[in-house]
PDB file of C-alpha atoms in Angstrom:
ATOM      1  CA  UNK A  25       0.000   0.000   0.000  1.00  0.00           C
ATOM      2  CA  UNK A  26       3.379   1.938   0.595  1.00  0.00           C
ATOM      3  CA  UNK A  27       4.205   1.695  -2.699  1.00  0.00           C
ATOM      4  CA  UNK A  28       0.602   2.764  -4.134  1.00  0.00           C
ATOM      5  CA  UNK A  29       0.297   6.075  -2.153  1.00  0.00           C
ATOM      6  CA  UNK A  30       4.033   6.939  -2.538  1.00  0.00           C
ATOM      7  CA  UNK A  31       3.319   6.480  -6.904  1.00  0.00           C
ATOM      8  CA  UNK A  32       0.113   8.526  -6.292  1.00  0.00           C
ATOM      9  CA  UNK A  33       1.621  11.438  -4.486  1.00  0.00           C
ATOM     10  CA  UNK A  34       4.738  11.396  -7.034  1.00  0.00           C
ATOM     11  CA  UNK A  35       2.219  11.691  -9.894  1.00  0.00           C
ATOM     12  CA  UNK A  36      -0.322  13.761  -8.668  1.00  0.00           C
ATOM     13  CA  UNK A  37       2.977  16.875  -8.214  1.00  0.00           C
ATOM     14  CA  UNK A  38       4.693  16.148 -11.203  1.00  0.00           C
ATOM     15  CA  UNK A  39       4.584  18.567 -13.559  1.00  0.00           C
ATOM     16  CA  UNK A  40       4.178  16.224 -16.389  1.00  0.00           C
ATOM     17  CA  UNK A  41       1.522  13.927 -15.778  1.00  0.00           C
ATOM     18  CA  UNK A  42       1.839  12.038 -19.662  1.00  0.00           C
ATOM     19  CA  UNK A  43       5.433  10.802 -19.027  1.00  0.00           C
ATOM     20  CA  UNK A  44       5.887   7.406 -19.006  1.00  0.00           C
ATOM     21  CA  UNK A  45       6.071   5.752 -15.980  1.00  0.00           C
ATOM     22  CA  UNK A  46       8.879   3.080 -14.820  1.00  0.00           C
ATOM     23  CA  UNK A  47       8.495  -0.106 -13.980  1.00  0.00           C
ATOM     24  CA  UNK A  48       6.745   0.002 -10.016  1.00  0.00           C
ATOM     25  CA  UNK A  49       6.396  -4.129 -10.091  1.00  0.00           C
ATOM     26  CA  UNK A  50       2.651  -5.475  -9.012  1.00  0.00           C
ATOM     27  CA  UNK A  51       1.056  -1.894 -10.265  1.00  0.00           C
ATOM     28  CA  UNK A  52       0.259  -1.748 -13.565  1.00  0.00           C
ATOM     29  CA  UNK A  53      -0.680   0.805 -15.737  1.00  0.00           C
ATOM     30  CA  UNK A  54      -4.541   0.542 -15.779  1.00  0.00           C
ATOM     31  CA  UNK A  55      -4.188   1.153 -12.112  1.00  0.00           C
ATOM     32  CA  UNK A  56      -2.275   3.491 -11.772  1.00  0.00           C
ATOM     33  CA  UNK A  57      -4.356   5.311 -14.239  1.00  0.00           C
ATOM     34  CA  UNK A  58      -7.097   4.935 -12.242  1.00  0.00           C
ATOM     35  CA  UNK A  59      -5.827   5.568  -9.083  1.00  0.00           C
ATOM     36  CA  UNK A  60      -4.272   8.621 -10.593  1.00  0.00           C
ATOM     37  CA  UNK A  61      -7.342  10.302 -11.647  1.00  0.00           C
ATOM     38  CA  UNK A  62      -8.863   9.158  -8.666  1.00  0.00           C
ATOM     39  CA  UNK A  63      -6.493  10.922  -6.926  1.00  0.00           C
ATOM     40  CA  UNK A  64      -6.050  14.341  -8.865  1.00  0.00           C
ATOM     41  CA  UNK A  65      -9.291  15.157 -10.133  1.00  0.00           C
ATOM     42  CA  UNK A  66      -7.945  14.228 -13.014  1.00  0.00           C
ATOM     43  CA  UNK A  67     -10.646  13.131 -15.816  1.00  0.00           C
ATOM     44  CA  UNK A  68     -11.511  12.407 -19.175  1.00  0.00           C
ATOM     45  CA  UNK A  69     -13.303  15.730 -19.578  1.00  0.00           C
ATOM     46  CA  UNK A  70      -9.845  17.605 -17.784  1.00  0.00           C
ATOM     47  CA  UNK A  71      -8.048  15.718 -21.022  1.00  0.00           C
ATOM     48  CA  UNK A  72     -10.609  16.731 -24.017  1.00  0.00           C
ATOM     49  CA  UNK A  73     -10.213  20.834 -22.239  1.00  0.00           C
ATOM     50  CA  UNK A  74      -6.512  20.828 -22.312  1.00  0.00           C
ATOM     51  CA  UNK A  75      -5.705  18.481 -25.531  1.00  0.00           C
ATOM     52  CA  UNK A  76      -8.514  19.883 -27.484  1.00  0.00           C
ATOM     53  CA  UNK A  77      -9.271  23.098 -26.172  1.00  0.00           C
ATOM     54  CA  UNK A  78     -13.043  22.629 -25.398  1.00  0.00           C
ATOM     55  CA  UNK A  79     -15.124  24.524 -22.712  1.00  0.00           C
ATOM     56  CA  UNK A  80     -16.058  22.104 -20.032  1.00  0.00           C
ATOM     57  CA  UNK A  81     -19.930  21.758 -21.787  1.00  0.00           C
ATOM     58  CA  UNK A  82     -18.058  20.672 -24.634  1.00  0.00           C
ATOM     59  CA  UNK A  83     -15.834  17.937 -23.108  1.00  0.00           C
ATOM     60  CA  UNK A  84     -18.951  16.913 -20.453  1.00  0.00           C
ATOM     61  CA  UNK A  85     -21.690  16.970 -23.760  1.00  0.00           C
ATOM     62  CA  UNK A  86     -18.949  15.145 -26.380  1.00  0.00           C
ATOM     63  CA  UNK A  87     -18.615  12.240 -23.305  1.00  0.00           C
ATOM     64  CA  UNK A  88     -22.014  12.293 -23.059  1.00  0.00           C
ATOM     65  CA  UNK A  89     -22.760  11.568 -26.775  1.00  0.00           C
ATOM     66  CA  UNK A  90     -20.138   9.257 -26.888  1.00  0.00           C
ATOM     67  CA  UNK A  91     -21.873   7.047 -24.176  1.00  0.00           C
ATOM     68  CA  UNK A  92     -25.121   7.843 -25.577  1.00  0.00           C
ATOM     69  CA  UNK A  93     -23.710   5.816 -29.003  1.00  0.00           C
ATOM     70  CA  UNK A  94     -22.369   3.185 -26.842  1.00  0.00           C
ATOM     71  CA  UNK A  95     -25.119   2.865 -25.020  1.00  0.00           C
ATOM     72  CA  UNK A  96     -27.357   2.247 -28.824  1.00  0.00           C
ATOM     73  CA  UNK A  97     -24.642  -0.147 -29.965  1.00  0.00           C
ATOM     74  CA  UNK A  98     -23.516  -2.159 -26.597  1.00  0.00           C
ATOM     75  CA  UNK A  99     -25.158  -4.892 -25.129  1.00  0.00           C
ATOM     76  CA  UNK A 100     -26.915  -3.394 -21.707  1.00  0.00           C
ATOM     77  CA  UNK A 101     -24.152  -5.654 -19.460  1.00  0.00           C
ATOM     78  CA  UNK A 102     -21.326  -4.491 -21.848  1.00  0.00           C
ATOM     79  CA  UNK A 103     -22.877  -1.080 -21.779  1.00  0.00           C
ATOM     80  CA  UNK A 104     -22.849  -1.256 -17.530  1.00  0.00           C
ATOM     81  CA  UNK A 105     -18.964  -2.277 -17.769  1.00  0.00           C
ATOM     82  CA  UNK A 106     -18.183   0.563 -20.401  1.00  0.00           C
ATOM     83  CA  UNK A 107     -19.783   3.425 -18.547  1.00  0.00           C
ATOM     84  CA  UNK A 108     -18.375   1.758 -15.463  1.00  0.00           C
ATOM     85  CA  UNK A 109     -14.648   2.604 -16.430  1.00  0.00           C
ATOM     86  CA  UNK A 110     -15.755   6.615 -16.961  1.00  0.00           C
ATOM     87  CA  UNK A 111     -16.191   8.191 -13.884  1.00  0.00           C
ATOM     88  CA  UNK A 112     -19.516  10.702 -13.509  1.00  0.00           C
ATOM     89  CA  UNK A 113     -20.784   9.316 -16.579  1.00  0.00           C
ATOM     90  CA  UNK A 114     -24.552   9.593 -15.414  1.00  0.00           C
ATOM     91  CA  UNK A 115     -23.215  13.154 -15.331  1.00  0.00           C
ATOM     92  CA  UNK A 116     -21.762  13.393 -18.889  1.00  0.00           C
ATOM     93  CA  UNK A 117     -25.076  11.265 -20.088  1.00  0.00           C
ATOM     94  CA  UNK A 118     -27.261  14.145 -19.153  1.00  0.00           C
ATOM     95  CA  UNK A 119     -24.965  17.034 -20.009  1.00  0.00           C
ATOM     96  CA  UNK A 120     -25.175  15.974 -23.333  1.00  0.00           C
ATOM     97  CA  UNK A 121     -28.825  16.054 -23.626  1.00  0.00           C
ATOM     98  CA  UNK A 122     -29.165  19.146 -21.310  1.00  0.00           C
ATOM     99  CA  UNK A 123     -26.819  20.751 -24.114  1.00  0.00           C
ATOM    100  CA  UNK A 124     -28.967  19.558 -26.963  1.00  0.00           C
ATOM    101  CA  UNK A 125     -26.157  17.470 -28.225  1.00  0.00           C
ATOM    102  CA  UNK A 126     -28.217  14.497 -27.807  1.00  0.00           C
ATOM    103  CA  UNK A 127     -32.156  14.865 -28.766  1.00  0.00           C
ATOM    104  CA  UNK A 128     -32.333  11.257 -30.387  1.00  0.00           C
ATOM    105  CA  UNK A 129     -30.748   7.732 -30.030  1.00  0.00           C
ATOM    106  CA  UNK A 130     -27.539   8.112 -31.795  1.00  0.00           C
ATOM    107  CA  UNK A 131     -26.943   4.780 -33.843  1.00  0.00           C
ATOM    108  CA  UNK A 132     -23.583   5.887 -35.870  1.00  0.00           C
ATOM    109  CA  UNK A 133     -20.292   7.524 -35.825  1.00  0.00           C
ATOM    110  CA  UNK A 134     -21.981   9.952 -38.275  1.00  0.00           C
ATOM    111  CA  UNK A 135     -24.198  10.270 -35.649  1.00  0.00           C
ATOM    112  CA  UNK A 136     -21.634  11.071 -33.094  1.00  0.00           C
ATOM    113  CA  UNK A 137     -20.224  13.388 -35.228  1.00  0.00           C
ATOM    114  CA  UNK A 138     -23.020  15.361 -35.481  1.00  0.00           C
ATOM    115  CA  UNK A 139     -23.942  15.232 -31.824  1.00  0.00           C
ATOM    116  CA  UNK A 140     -20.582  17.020 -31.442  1.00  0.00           C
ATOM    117  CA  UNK A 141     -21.122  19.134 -33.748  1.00  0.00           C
ATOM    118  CA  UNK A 142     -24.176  20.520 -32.283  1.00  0.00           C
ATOM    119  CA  UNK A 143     -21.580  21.223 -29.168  1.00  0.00           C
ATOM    120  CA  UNK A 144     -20.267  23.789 -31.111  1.00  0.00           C
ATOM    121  CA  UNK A 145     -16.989  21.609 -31.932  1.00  0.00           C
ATOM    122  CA  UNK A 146     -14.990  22.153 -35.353  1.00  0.00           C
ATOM    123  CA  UNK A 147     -14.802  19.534 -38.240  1.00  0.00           C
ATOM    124  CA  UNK A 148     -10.980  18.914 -37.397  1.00  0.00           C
ATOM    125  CA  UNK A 149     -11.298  18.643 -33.504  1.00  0.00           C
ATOM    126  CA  UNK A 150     -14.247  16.155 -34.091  1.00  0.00           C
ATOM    127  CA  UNK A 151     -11.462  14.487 -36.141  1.00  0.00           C
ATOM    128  CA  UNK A 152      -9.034  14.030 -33.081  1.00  0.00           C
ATOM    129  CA  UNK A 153     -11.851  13.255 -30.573  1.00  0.00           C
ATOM    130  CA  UNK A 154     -12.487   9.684 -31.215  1.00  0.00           C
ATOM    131  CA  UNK A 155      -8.985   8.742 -31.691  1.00  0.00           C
ATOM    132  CA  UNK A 156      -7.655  10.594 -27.639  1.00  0.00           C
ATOM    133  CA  UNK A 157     -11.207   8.711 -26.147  1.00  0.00           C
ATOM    134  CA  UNK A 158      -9.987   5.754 -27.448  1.00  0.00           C
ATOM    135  CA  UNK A 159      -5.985   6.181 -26.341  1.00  0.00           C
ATOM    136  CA  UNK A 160      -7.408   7.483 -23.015  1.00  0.00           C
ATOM    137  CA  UNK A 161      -9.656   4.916 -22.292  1.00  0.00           C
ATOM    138  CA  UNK A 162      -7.571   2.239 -23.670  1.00  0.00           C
ATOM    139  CA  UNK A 163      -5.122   2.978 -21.330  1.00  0.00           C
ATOM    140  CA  UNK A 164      -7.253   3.161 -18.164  1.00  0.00           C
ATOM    141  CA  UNK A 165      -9.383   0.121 -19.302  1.00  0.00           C
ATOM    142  CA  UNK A 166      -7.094  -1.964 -20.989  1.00  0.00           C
ATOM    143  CA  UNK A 167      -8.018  -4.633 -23.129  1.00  0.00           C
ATOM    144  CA  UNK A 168     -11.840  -4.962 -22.348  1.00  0.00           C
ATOM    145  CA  UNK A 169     -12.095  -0.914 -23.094  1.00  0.00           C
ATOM    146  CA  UNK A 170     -10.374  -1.673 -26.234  1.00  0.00           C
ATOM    147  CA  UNK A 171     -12.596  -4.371 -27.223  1.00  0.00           C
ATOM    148  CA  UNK A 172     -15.937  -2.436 -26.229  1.00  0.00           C
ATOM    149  CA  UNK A 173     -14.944   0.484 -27.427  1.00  0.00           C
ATOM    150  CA  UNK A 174     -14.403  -1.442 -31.295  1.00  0.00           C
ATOM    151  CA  UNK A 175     -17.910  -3.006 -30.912  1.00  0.00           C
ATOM    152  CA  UNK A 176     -19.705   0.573 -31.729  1.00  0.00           C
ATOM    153  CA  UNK A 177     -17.171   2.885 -32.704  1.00  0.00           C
ATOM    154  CA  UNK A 178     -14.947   0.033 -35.395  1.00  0.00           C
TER     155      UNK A 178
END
């Protein structure tokens, strides 16, 4: 437990939070992902602002649409471990409808696409979104996220 908390508060003041981390023996990454953000504050939404430049509506409402489409395209138990590995997503779910961004089912990426469009998000950000969800949760979720996350958006 040592070794956890000592990781967490080494992460959680480093000024670069995207570095790779060496080798800390029985934690691996998808942990200390988690714990990380756990820790910090850090999120998903934090990412999209500072990676894509989006207002907090726009990173809350684009997670939300996202899990909207998974949520049309998942199985309900693969759906329950998907939303599962994103923290607040009831919260993103019904940003994205408060926000208009999602008024009905979305069934495709096209859909997606324009859900985040509505948000108010360019053509060429929309373009980098799906690819840093995927790296992000891919990392925190490992090989299931990666596996869900091709079901409805591959």
């Amino acid at each position: 437990m040592t070794r956890k908390l000592w990781l967490l508060l080494a992460l959680a003041t480093s000024p670069v939070l995207g570095q790779t981390l060496p080798d800390m023996g029985d934690l691996n990454a998808a942990d200390a992902m988690a714990n990380l953000e756990s820790a910090t504050g850090g999120s998903m939404s934090s990412l999209l602002q500072g990676q894509l430049g989006l207002t907090e509506d726009q990173a809350d409402g684009s997670i939300g649409s996202l899990l909207s489409l998974a949520g049309e395209k998942l199985s309900a138990g693969d759906f329950d471990k998907f939303a599962g590995m994103i923290p607040g997503a009831d919260k993103y779910l019904e940003s994205a409808k408060s926000l208009g961004a999602v008024t009905d089912p979305l069934k495709s990426l096209a859909d997606l696409n324009q859900s985040l469009a509505a948000l108010g998000i360019s053509p060429e950000t929309i373009e980098k979104f799906v690819p840093m969800v995927t790296d992000y949760l891919g990392k925190l979720g490992g090989d299931d996220a990666k596996a869900l996350l091709a079901q409805f958006l591959g």
